[in-house]
Each structure stands twice: as C-alpha cells, then as structure tokens.
Coordinates of C-alpha atoms in Angstrom, one line a residue:
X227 CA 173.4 247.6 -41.6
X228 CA 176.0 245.6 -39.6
X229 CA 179.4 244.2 -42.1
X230 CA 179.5 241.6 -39.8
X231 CA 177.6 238.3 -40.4
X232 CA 176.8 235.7 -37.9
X233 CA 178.7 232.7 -36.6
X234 CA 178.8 229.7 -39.2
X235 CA 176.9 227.7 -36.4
X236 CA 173.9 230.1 -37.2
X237 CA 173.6 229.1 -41.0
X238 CA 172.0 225.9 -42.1
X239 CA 173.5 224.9 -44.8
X240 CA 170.6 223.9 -46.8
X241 CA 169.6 227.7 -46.3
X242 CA 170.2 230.7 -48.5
X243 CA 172.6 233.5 -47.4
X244 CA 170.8 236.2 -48.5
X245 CA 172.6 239.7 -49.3
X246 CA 173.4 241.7 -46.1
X247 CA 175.7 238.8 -45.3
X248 CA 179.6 239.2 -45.9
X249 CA 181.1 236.8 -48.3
X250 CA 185.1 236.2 -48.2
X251 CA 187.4 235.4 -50.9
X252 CA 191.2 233.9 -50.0
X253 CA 193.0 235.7 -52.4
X254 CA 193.3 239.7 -53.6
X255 CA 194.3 239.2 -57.1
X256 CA 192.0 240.5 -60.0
X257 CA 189.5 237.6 -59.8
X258 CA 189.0 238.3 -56.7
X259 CA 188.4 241.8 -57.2
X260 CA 185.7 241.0 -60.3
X261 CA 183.9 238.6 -57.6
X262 CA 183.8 241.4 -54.8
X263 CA 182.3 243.5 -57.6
X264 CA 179.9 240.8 -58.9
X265 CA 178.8 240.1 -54.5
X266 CA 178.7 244.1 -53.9
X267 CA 176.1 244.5 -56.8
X268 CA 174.2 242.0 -55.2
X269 CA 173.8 244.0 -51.7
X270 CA 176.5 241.3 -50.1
X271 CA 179.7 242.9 -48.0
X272 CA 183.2 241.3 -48.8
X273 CA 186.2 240.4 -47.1
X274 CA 189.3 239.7 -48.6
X275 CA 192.4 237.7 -47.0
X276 CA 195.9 239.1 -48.8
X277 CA 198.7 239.9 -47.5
X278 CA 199.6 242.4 -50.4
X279 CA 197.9 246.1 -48.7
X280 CA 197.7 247.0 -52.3
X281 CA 196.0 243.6 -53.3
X282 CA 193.5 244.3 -56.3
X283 CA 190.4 242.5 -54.4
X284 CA 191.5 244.3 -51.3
X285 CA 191.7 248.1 -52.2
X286 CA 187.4 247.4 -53.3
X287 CA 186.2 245.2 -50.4
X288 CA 185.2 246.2 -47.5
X289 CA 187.2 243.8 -45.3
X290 CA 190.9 243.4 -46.2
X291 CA 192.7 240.8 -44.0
X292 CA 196.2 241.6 -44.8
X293 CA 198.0 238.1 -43.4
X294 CA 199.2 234.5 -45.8
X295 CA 196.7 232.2 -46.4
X296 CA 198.4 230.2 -43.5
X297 CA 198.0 232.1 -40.9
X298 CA 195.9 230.9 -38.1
X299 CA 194.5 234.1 -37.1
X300 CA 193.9 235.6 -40.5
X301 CA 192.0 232.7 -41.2
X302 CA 190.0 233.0 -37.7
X303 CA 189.6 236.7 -38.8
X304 CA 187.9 235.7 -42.1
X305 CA 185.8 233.1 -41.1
X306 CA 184.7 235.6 -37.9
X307 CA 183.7 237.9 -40.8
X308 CA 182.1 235.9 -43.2
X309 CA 179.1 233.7 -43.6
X310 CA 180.6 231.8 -46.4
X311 CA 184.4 231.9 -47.9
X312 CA 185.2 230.8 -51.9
X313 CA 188.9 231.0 -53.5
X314 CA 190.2 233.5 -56.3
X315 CA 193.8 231.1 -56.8
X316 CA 194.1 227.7 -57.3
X317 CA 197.1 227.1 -55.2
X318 CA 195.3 228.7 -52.4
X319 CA 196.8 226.2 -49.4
X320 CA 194.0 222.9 -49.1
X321 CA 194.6 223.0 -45.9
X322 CA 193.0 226.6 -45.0
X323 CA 190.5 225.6 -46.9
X324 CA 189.9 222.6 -45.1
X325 CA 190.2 225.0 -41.4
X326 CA 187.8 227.0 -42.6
X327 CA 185.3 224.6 -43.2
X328 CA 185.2 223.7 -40.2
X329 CA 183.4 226.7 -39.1
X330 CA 181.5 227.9 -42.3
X331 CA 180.6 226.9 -45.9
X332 CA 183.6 226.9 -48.1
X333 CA 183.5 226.2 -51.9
X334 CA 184.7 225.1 -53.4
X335 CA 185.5 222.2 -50.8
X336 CA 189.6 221.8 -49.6
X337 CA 190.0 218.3 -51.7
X338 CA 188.8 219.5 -55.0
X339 CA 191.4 222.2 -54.7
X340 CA 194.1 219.9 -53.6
X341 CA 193.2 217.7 -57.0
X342 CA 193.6 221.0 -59.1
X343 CA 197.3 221.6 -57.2
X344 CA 198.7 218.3 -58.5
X345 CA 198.7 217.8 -61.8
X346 CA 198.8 213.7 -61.2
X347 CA 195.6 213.4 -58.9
X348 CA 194.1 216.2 -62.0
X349 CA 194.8 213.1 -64.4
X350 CA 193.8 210.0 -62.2
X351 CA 190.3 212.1 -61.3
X352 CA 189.7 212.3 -65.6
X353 CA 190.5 208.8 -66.0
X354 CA 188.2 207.9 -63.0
X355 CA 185.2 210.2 -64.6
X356 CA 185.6 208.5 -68.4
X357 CA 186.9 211.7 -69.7
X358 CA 189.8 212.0 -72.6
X359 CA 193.4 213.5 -71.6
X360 CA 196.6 213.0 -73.3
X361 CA 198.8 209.8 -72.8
X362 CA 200.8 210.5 -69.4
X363 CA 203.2 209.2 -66.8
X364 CA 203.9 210.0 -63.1
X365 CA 207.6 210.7 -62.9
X366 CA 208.5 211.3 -59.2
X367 CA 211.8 208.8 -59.1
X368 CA 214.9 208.2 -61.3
X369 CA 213.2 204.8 -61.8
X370 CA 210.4 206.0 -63.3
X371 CA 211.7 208.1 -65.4
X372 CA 213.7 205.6 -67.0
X373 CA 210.8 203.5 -67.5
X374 CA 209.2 206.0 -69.4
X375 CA 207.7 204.5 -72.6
X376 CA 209.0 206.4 -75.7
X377 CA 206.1 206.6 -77.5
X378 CA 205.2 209.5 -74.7
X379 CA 208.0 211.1 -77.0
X380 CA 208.0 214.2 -78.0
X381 CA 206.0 215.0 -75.0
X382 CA 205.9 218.3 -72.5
X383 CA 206.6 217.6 -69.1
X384 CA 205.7 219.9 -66.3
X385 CA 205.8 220.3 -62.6
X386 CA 203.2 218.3 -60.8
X387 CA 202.6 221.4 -58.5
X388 CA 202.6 224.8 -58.8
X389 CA 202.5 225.1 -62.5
X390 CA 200.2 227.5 -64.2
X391 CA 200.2 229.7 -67.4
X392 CA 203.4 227.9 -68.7
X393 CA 205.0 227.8 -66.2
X394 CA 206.7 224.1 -65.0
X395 CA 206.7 223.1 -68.5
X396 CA 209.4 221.8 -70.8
X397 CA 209.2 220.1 -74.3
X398 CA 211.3 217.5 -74.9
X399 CA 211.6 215.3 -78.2
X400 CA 214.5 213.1 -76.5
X401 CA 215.0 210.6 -73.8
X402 CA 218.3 212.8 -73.3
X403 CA 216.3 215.9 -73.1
X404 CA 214.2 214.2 -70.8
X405 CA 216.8 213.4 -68.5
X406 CA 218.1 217.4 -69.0
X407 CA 214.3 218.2 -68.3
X408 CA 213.8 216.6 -65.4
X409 CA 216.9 218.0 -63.6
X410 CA 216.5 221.5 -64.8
X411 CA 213.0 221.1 -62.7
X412 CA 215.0 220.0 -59.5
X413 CA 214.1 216.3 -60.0
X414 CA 210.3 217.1 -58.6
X415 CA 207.2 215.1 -59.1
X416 CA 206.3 215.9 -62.8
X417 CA 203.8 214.5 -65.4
X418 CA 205.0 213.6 -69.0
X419 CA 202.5 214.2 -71.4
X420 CA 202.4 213.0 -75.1
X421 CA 202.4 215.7 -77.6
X422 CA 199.5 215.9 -79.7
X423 CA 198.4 217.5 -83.1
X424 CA 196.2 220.5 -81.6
X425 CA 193.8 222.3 -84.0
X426 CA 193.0 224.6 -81.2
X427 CA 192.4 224.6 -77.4
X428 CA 188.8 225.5 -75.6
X429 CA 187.0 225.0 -72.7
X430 CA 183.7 225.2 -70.4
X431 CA 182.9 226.8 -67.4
X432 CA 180.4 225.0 -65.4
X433 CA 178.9 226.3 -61.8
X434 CA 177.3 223.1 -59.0
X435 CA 175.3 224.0 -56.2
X436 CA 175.1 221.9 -52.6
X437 CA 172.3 220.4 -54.4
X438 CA 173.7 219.0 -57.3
X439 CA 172.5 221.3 -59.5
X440 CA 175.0 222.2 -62.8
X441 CA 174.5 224.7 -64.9
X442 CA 177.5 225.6 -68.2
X443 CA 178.9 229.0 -69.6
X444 CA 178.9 228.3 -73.7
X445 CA 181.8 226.8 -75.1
X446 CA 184.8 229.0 -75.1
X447 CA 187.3 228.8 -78.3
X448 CA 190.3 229.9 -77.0
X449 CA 194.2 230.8 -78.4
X450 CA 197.6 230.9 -76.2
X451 CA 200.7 232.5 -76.4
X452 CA 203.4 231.9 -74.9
X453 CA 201.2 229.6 -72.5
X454 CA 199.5 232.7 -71.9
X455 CA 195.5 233.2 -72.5
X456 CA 195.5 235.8 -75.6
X457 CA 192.1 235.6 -76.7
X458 CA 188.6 234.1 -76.3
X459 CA 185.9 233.9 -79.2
X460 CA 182.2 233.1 -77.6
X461 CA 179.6 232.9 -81.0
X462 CA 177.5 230.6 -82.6
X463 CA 179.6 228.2 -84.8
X464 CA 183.1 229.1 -82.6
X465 CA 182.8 225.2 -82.4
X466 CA 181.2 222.4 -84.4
X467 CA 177.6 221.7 -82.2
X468 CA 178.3 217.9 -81.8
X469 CA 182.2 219.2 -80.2
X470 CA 180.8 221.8 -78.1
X471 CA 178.1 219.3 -76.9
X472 CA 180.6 216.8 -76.1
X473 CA 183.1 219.2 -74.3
X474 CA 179.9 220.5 -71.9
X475 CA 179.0 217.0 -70.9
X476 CA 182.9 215.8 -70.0
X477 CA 183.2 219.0 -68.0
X478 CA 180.1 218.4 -66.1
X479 CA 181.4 214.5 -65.6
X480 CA 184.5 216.2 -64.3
X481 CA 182.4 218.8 -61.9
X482 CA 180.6 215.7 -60.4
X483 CA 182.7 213.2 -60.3
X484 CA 184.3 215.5 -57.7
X485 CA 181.3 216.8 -55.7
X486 CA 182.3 220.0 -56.8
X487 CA 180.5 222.9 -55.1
X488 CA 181.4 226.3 -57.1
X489 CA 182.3 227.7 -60.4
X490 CA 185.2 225.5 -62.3
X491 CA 186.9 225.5 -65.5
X492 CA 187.6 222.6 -67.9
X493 CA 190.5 223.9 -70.7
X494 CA 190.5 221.3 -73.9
X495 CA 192.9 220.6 -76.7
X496 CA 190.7 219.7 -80.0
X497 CA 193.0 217.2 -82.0
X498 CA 193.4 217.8 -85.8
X499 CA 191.3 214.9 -85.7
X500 CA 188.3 216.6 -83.9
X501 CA 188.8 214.8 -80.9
X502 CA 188.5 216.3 -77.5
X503 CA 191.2 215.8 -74.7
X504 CA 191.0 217.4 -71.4
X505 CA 194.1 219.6 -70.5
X506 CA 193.9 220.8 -67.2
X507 CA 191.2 222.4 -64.5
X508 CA 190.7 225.2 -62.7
X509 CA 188.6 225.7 -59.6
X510 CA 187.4 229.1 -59.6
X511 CA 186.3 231.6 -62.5
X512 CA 188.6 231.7 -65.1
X513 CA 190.2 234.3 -68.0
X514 CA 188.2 232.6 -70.6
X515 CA 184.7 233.2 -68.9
X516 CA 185.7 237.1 -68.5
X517 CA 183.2 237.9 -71.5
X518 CA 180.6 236.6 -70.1
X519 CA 180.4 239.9 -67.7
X520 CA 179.3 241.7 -71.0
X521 CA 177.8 239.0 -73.5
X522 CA 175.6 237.1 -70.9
X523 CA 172.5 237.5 -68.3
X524 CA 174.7 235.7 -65.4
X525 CA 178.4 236.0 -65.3
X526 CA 180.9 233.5 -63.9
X527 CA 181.2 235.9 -61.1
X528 CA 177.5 236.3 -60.0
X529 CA 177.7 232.4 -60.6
X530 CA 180.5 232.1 -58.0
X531 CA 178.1 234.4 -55.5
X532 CA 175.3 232.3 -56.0
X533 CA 176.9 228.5 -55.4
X534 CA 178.9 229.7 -52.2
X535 CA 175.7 231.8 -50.8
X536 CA 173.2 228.4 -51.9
X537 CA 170.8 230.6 -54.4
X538 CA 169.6 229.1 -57.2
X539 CA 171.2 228.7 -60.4
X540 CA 169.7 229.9 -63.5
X541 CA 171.4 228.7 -67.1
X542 CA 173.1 232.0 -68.2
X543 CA 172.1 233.0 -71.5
X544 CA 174.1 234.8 -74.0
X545 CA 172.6 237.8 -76.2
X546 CA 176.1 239.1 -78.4
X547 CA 178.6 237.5 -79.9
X548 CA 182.1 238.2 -77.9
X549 CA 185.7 238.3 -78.0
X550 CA 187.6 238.9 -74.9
X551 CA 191.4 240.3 -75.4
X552 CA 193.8 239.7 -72.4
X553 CA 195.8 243.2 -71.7
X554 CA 198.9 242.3 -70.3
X555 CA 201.7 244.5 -68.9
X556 CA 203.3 244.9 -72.5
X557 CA 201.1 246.8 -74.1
X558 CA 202.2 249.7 -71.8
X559 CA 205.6 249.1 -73.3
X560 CA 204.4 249.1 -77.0
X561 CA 206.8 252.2 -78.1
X562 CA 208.4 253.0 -75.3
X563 CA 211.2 251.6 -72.9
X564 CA 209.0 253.7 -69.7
X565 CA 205.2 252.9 -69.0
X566 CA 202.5 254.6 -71.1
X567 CA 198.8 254.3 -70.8
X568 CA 197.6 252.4 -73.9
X569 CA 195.4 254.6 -76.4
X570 CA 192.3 253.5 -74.3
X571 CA 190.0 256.5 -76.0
X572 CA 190.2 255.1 -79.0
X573 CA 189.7 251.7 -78.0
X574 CA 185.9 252.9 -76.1
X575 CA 185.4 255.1 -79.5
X576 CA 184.7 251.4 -81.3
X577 CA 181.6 250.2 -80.6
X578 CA 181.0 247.3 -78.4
X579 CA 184.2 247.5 -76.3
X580 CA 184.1 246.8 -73.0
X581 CA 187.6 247.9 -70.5
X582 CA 188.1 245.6 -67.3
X583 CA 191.0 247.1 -65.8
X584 CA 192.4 245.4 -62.4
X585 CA 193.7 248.2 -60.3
X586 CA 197.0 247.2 -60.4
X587 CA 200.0 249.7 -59.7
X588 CA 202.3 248.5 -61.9
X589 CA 202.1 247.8 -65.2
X590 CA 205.1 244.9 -66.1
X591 CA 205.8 242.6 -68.8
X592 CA 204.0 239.5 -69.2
X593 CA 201.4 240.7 -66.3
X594 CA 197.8 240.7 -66.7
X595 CA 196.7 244.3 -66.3
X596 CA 193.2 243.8 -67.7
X597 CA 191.1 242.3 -70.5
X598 CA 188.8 243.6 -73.3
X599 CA 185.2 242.8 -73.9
X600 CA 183.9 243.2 -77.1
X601 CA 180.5 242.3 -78.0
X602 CA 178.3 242.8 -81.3
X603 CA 174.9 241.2 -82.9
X604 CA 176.6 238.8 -85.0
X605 CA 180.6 236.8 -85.2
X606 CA 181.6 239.2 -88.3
X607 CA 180.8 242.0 -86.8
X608 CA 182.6 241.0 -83.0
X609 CA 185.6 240.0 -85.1
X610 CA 186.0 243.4 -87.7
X611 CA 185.6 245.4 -84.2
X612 CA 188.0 243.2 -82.1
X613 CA 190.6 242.9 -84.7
X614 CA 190.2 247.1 -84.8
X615 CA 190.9 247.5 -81.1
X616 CA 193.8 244.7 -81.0
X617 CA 195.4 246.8 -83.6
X618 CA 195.4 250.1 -82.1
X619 CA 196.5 248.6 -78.6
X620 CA 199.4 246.2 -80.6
X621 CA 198.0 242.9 -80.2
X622 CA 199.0 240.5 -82.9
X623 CA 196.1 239.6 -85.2
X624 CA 194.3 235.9 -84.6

C-alpha cells in the first residue's frame, strides 16, 4: 500500500478520507505523537512536520518533515504527503495554516488558531458568543494602561501572545505593580484580568465536523500548580449536573461561534459563587482529555482523526471513573540530584493504572514526560488508587 496520498484537488471535501490515506500533524511534541498513534490504529499513515529529529510525534510516524513550521518547502512537503493536515500546538504559525489550506483540508482552519494566539481577540470572540469571562482590558499603549480602571485590581496580567501554562503572567495588587508588570513584560500587548474567588477550574473538550456536527468529552474537574495541569478527576458528581450542563453548552457556543472544524478545549474558573467564567481555549486536544484514552469508547485523539478525515462523529461514552496525573520531569529528580526512572512497577502493580509515556530523551524539571490514567468502577475507588500511585511516584496529595 502506497504512504503517499493523492493531491488535495482529488478530495472533495464533503467526502470521507478513508484510512490508507496519510494524515499530517504540524508539530512533533507528545500530542502529536498520541494523535499519530490514535490515526495508525485506524489504518491511516502519518506525517509529521518538526524540526526537532528527535521530535516525540516524529520518531513514531511514518513521515517526519524535519524543517520550521515556516518553511515554504516543508510545508509543500507536507501538504504533497498528506490528504488532510490538523495542529498538535497552538502557536503553530496562522499563516502555514492558512498556505496549507490552500491545497488541502486543514483543521482546524488558520483564523480560529490565530484567535487562540492572542489572548484579546480569545476575549472579544466570548463576549461576541454570550459566554462569561473575567472583567478585562487591552493594554497595548502607555495610555491605556493608565486608563486602567482599578476595580480590575488585584488582577493577573499576561502576555497577549505566546502565553501558555503560566507563562506571560504576572499578579499584581497595585497600580504601581502594574506599571513594574507591564515593563518587566517588555511593554507588549497584554490583557489585565480581574482576579476572582476560584472554587476550582474545569473544562470541556468539544470535537465539530465540516458539517456542523458537535459532539463534548464529559466535564473535566481539573487542579493547577504552578500554572501547570496537575490532575484531572472525570466521574459522576466531579461537578454539580446543572454546572456541568452549563459549561458543555458555553463551550459548544464558543466552538460555533467560530466555525470551528476540530477538536477544541474550553478551561473554566468556577467562582465561589458557582458561577462559570471562561478562562482560555485551546485548539487541539488537550492534557485534561488525556483520560479519555482509557475511560472512554472515543478518545480526543480518534476525535481529532475523525473531524480532519470528515467521518462521523459518535458522542463518546465513558465506562470508569478516571483520574489522570501529569508526570513531569521532577519526578525523575524525587531523591536524587541525577535522573532516575520513577518506581513505574509499582505504579502498574495497582490496579487500573494506565502509563502514557512521551518518548522524550530527557527527563527535566518542570517538563511533561508523561501522564497517568487511572480508571475504576466507581469515584472512591479511582481516588483510593490514584492517591496510591501519586504517593509512590511523589506527587502531592489533592
């Protein structure tokens, strides 16, 4: 069977591209590597465009097109490859995106991505769609930011671009720390946002098809440290019905208000209150759907196969209860100032657990190496085993 598919020109795009076809992903890091897994299983070749040669998604797909996401003949390479092309990294150029398209089905689509980048355009689009964020303002000039309303104060501000897992983000309780903020971030566009009396954060992952069609991962109760994903509890009763209902429908209002073609995530802060704000999106699969590879019939992954190759979506279902732990580079450094492989034996001796490990070479600090599944019949029993495996790996208790 040939690994090469034909040119875009020969696909309708109303039509299916069935397995045989190759599927590309811009991007080599580990989601990328979960969704060439997820496209292999399903009898479909991958390519890969990465510039790293030892690029998670690239050392397991069949096609690695080692140039930047830039480069015009890297991205002629891919699209000469592929049938259909989807993203693994939100700030993943627009603009290849957009090149791409021009010759074959991309999703998710160049201008949804673009809205992800910028953290400004992120909050316009949930004004536009009616859904709930946190009280903001656009600071770009000096002007604006002495225009600034204090009762944004004590707010976070962060980086309109480029921010992501903490990053770009500084408190500040202060007009004066404000000022200090704003500098220390090299005076670039940045968004001001109120703080707010969290209870706790979740969010949805939603998949749309050219059609229209939406279909929504369960609600996702979710924990951060150190602006980092920690943990992810999936079960009935993670979330009041009436909240979990309400967070499905705003991200589906978000998913298509923008036309969006793909899988996406919507993260939430719950206020003490029980309200629901919108935080932030992100247009790909996303750390907090990673259980659903074990607790589900249809994973984000096989979700992100099936809108960028125009197959049906089904409503994944889930049959255990999950939590999902987020390895990162420090556990290798739990009792030692050299690398050690984590006590993964006794980890897989608990029942239920799950390893995802992400091929990388080198474990460091503050790196995500890999995640834990951990599934059971009911929330007690996903919790007693979960707690078990955090603490024989060193992962604080939740």
């Amino acid at each position: 069977m040939s690994t090469s598919s034909p040119s875009a020109e020969a696909h309708n795009p109303a039509q299916a591209i069935l397995p045989g076809a190759t599927l590309g992903v811009l991007g080599g890091g580990q989601l990328g590597r979960m969704f060439a897994h997820a496209a292999q299983s399903m009898g479909y070749f991958t390519a890969v465009l990465d510039a790293d040669a030892t690029s998670p998604a690239g050392l397991v797909s069949h096609h690695h097109v080692r140039s930047g996401y830039e480069d015009p003949q890297g991205l002629a390479e891919l699209a000469r490859l592929c049938a259909a092309v989807t993203t693994e990294f939100e700030n993943v150029p627009a603009a290849a995106l957009n090149q791409l398209a021009q010759s074959l089905p991309v999703s998710p689509a160049g201008a949804s991505v673009a809205i992800a980048q910028d953290r400004a355009a992120e909050k316009a689009h949930f004004v536009q769609c009616g859904v709930p964020c946190a009280p903001y303002a656009v600071i770009e000039t000096a002007e604006q930011l002495a225009a600034v309303n204090d009762a944004l104060l004590p707010g976070i501000l962060k980086t309109a671009r480029m921010g992501y897992d903490g990053k770009g983000q500084i408190r500040v309780k202060t007009r004066e720390e404000l000022v200090a903020a704003w500098n220390e971030l090299k005076q670039v566009a940045c968004v001001l946002e109120k703080m707010l009396p969290l209870a706790h954060e979740c969010s949805v992952i939603v998949a749309r098809s050219r059609h229209g069609d939406i279909v929504h991962l369960p609600v996702q109760r979710n924990l951060h440290r150190e602006g980092i994903l920690a943990v992810t509890e999936v079960y009935a009763g993670n979330l009041p019905a009436a909240q979990a209902e309400q967070a499905i429908a705003a991200a589906q209002s978000v998913a298509q208000g923008l036309d969006y073609v793909g899988v996406l995530c919507v993260e939430f802060f719950v206020l003490e209150s029980g309200q629901l704000v919108v935080n932030e999106i992100a247009p790909r699969p996303h750390n907090s759907g990673h259980y659903s590879q074990n607790a589900l019939d249809v994973s984000q992954f096989e979700l992100q196969v099936r809108c960028m190759a125009n197959l049906p979506l089904v409503q994944p279902r889930q049959h255990s209860a999950a939590i999902m732990l987020n390895l990162l580079g420090d556990l290798w450094f739990k009792d030692s100032e050299k690398a050690q492989t984590p006590a993964w034996d006794q980890v897989l001796a608990l029942p239920g657990c799950h390893l995802h490990l992400y091929g990388k070479v080198d474990a460091k600090r503050g790196r995500k190496m890999g995640h834990l599944n951990i599934t059971a019949a009911t929330p007690e029993q996903v919790r007693e085993t979960a707690l078990k495996a955090a603490a024989i790996l060193g992962i604080a208790a939740f």
